[in-house]
Amino acid sequence: MKAIAVIPARLASTRLPRKMLREIAGQTLLARVYQGVRACSLLADVIVATDSEEIMQLCRQNGWHAQMTSTAHRSGTERVHEISKSVAADVYLNVQGDEPMTRAEHISALLDLMKGATIKVGTLRTPAAAEDIPNPNAVKVVTDAAGRALYFSRATIPYDRDGSNPRYFKHLGFYAYRKEALDRFCALPESSLERSERLEQLRFLENGISIHVAETPYDTIGVDTEEDLRRVERTLRDR
């Protein structure tokens, strides 16, 4: 199975400007993500997909494989789709560029999941920490008995009506797709649930495309704010 990982890297982020080039403990956010992905020996290639010449220059300086992509893309998935048109693979991984705690085990877990020939889309979950359960910035996921996602939400799902203390799982920003699933996603309009939750993966579910979910014990901290940067730095320092 030939698998390539794509790291969408946009410079014009809204909540944390220029976050891909911000430093965390002496390394840029993008460098930490790239190195975490590259640590997995199972990948045929790792490609940074960007619309920024400044990010391209950083990639050239470090010898990272990178490609310029359209400035019109609305999501990282669309950037991955553009790469898939020129780079052939059996599986394309989308590793969001704001995941500086990415490690080889995340990539391996996704690739192991995608060995199932009928699986078109895969992603990861991890047991939710207590503080993440009510946090709308930590996306929760519930799955069926076969490990397929039933729903993703910023709300606390499942709702614990009678105090039965269900297990909660946090969704992590790692995806794997086969080409046909990427093509279908990008041909579909934005869905109503996707628009409501601001979660693009709901477009798959609303259109009957199953997302299979693998579990990992390795949590991450996605970087969207200045405080997220500080949290990552504290976590790395305390390891």
Coordinates of C-alpha atoms in Angstrom, one line a residue:
M1 CA 0.0 0.0 0.0
K2 CA 1.6 3.2 -1.2
A3 CA 0.7 6.0 1.3
I4 CA 1.7 9.7 1.2
A5 CA 1.1 12.3 3.9
V6 CA 0.1 15.8 3.0
I7 CA 0.5 18.7 5.5
P8 CA -1.8 21.6 4.5
A9 CA 0.0 24.7 5.6
R10 CA -1.8 28.0 5.2
L11 CA -0.1 31.2 6.4
A12 CA -3.2 33.4 6.6
S13 CA -4.8 31.8 9.7
T14 CA -7.4 34.0 11.4
R15 CA -7.3 33.2 15.1
L16 CA -3.5 33.0 15.3
P17 CA -1.8 34.9 12.4
R18 CA 1.2 33.3 10.8
K19 CA 0.9 30.3 13.2
M20 CA 2.7 27.9 10.9
L21 CA 5.8 29.9 11.3
R22 CA 5.4 30.6 15.1
E23 CA 8.1 28.9 17.2
I24 CA 7.4 26.3 19.9
A25 CA 10.4 25.6 22.1
G26 CA 12.9 26.8 19.4
Q27 CA 11.2 25.1 16.3
T28 CA 8.5 26.4 14.0
L29 CA 5.1 24.8 14.3
L30 CA 5.4 23.4 10.8
A31 CA 8.8 21.9 11.6
R32 CA 7.4 20.0 14.5
V33 CA 4.5 18.6 12.5
Y34 CA 6.8 17.7 9.6
Q35 CA 9.3 15.9 11.8
G36 CA 6.5 14.0 13.6
V37 CA 5.1 12.7 10.3
R38 CA 8.5 12.0 8.8
A39 CA 9.3 9.8 11.8
C40 CA 7.0 7.1 10.4
S41 CA 9.0 4.9 8.0
L42 CA 5.8 3.5 6.4
L43 CA 5.2 6.6 4.2
A44 CA 6.3 6.8 0.6
D45 CA 6.5 10.6 0.9
V46 CA 5.6 13.6 3.0
I47 CA 4.4 16.8 1.2
V48 CA 3.7 20.2 2.5
A49 CA 0.9 21.8 0.6
T50 CA 0.8 25.5 0.9
D51 CA -0.3 28.7 -0.8
S52 CA 2.5 30.8 0.7
E53 CA 5.9 31.6 -0.9
E54 CA 7.3 32.2 2.6
I55 CA 6.4 28.7 3.7
M56 CA 7.8 27.3 0.5
Q57 CA 11.0 29.1 1.2
L58 CA 11.2 27.5 4.7
C59 CA 10.6 24.1 3.1
R60 CA 13.4 24.6 0.6
Q61 CA 15.8 25.7 3.3
N62 CA 15.1 22.5 5.3
G63 CA 15.0 20.1 2.3
W64 CA 11.3 19.3 2.8
H65 CA 9.1 18.2 -0.1
A66 CA 6.5 20.9 -0.7
Q67 CA 4.1 22.0 -3.5
M68 CA 2.3 25.3 -4.1
T69 CA -1.4 24.9 -4.2
S70 CA -4.3 27.2 -5.0
T71 CA -5.2 30.2 -2.9
A72 CA -8.9 29.4 -3.5
H73 CA -9.0 26.3 -1.4
R74 CA -11.4 26.5 1.6
S75 CA -10.1 23.6 3.5
G76 CA -7.0 21.4 4.0
T77 CA -8.9 18.5 2.4
E78 CA -9.2 20.5 -0.8
R79 CA -5.4 21.1 -0.7
V80 CA -4.8 17.3 -0.3
H81 CA -7.1 16.7 -3.2
E82 CA -5.1 19.0 -5.4
I83 CA -1.9 17.0 -4.5
S84 CA -3.7 13.8 -5.3
K85 CA -4.2 14.9 -8.9
S86 CA -0.5 14.9 -9.6
V87 CA 0.9 12.4 -7.1
A88 CA -0.4 8.8 -7.3
A89 CA -1.0 6.8 -4.1
D90 CA -3.3 4.2 -2.7
V91 CA -3.9 6.3 0.5
Y92 CA -3.6 10.0 1.2
L93 CA -3.1 11.2 4.7
N94 CA -4.2 14.6 5.8
V95 CA -2.2 15.7 8.8
Q96 CA -3.4 19.1 9.9
G97 CA -0.5 21.6 10.1
D98 CA -1.5 22.7 13.6
E99 CA -0.7 19.4 15.3
P100 CA 2.8 19.9 16.7
M101 CA 2.5 16.8 18.9
T102 CA 2.2 14.5 15.9
R103 CA 4.2 11.3 16.3
A104 CA 4.9 8.2 14.2
E105 CA 2.3 6.2 16.2
H106 CA -0.5 8.4 14.9
I107 CA 0.5 7.7 11.3
S108 CA 1.0 4.0 11.9
A109 CA -2.4 3.7 13.5
L110 CA -4.1 5.3 10.5
L111 CA -2.2 3.2 8.0
D112 CA -3.1 0.0 9.9
L113 CA -6.7 1.0 9.8
M114 CA -6.6 1.7 6.0
K115 CA -5.3 -1.9 5.3
G116 CA -9.0 -2.7 5.2
A117 CA -9.6 -2.6 1.4
T118 CA -13.2 -1.4 1.8
I119 CA -12.4 1.5 4.1
K120 CA -12.5 4.8 2.2
V121 CA -12.0 7.3 5.0
G122 CA -10.2 6.9 8.3
T123 CA -9.4 9.1 11.3
L124 CA -8.3 8.9 14.9
R125 CA -9.7 9.2 18.4
T126 CA -8.3 9.2 21.9
P127 CA -9.9 9.0 25.4
A128 CA -11.0 12.5 26.3
A129 CA -9.4 14.2 29.2
A130 CA -11.8 15.6 31.8
E131 CA -11.2 19.2 30.8
D132 CA -11.9 18.4 27.1
I133 CA -15.3 16.8 27.6
P134 CA -17.2 20.2 27.9
N135 CA -14.7 22.1 25.8
P136 CA -16.2 23.1 22.4
N137 CA -12.7 23.4 20.9
A138 CA -12.1 19.7 21.6
V139 CA -14.2 17.8 19.1
K140 CA -15.9 14.7 20.4
V141 CA -16.7 11.6 18.3
V142 CA -19.1 8.7 18.9
T143 CA -18.8 5.4 17.0
D144 CA -20.9 2.3 16.3
A145 CA -19.9 -1.2 17.3
A146 CA -17.9 -1.7 14.1
G147 CA -15.8 1.5 14.7
R148 CA -17.6 3.7 12.2
A149 CA -18.2 7.3 13.2
L150 CA -21.9 8.1 14.1
Y151 CA -21.3 11.8 14.7
F152 CA -18.6 14.4 15.5
S153 CA -19.6 17.4 17.6
R154 CA -18.2 20.3 19.6
A155 CA -21.0 19.6 22.0
T156 CA -20.6 17.0 24.8
I157 CA -21.7 13.7 23.2
P158 CA -23.0 11.3 24.3
Y159 CA -25.3 13.3 26.7
D160 CA -25.2 11.7 30.1
R161 CA -28.8 12.0 31.1
D162 CA -28.9 9.5 34.0
G163 CA -25.3 9.8 35.3
S164 CA -24.1 6.5 33.7
N165 CA -20.6 8.0 33.1
P166 CA -20.1 7.0 29.5
R167 CA -16.7 7.0 27.9
Y168 CA -15.9 10.2 25.9
F169 CA -13.5 10.3 23.0
K170 CA -11.8 13.3 21.5
H171 CA -11.3 13.4 17.7
L172 CA -7.8 14.1 16.5
G173 CA -6.9 16.0 13.4
F174 CA -5.6 13.1 11.3
Y175 CA -7.4 11.7 8.2
A176 CA -6.7 9.0 5.6
Y177 CA -8.6 8.9 2.3
R178 CA -8.7 6.8 -0.8
K179 CA -8.7 8.9 -4.0
E180 CA -12.4 8.2 -4.8
A181 CA -13.4 9.5 -1.4
L182 CA -11.4 12.7 -1.9
D183 CA -12.9 13.2 -5.3
R184 CA -16.4 12.8 -3.9
F185 CA -15.8 15.1 -1.0
C186 CA -14.6 17.9 -3.2
A187 CA -17.5 17.5 -5.7
L188 CA -20.1 17.8 -2.9
P189 CA -21.4 21.2 -1.6
E190 CA -20.8 22.2 2.0
S191 CA -23.4 20.3 4.1
S192 CA -25.8 21.8 6.7
L193 CA -24.2 20.0 9.7
E194 CA -20.8 20.9 8.5
R195 CA -21.8 24.5 8.4
S196 CA -23.4 24.4 11.8
E197 CA -20.5 22.7 13.6
R198 CA -17.7 24.1 11.4
L199 CA -16.5 20.5 11.0
E200 CA -15.8 19.5 7.5
Q201 CA -15.8 15.7 8.2
L202 CA -19.6 15.9 8.7
R203 CA -19.9 16.4 4.9
F204 CA -18.8 12.7 4.5
L205 CA -21.4 11.5 7.0
E206 CA -24.3 13.6 5.7
N207 CA -23.6 12.1 2.3
G208 CA -23.5 8.5 3.4
I209 CA -19.7 8.0 3.3
S210 CA -18.5 6.1 6.3
I211 CA -15.6 7.3 8.4
H212 CA -13.8 4.5 10.2
V213 CA -12.1 5.5 13.5
A214 CA -8.9 4.0 15.0
E215 CA -8.0 4.6 18.6
T216 CA -4.7 5.9 19.9
P217 CA -3.5 6.5 23.5
Y218 CA -1.5 9.5 22.3
D219 CA -3.4 12.8 22.8
T220 CA -2.4 16.0 20.9
I221 CA -2.9 19.7 21.4
G222 CA -4.1 21.4 18.2
V223 CA -2.8 25.0 18.0
D224 CA -5.4 27.7 17.3
T225 CA -4.6 30.3 19.9
E226 CA -1.7 31.8 21.8
E227 CA -2.7 29.8 24.9
D228 CA -2.5 26.6 22.8
L229 CA 1.1 27.5 21.9
R230 CA 1.9 27.9 25.6
R231 CA 0.2 24.6 26.5
V232 CA 2.3 22.7 23.9
E233 CA 5.5 24.3 25.3
R234 CA 4.5 23.4 28.8
T235 CA 3.7 19.8 27.8
L236 CA 7.0 19.4 25.9
R237 CA 9.0 20.9 28.8
D238 CA 7.3 18.5 31.3
R239 CA 7.9 15.3 29.3

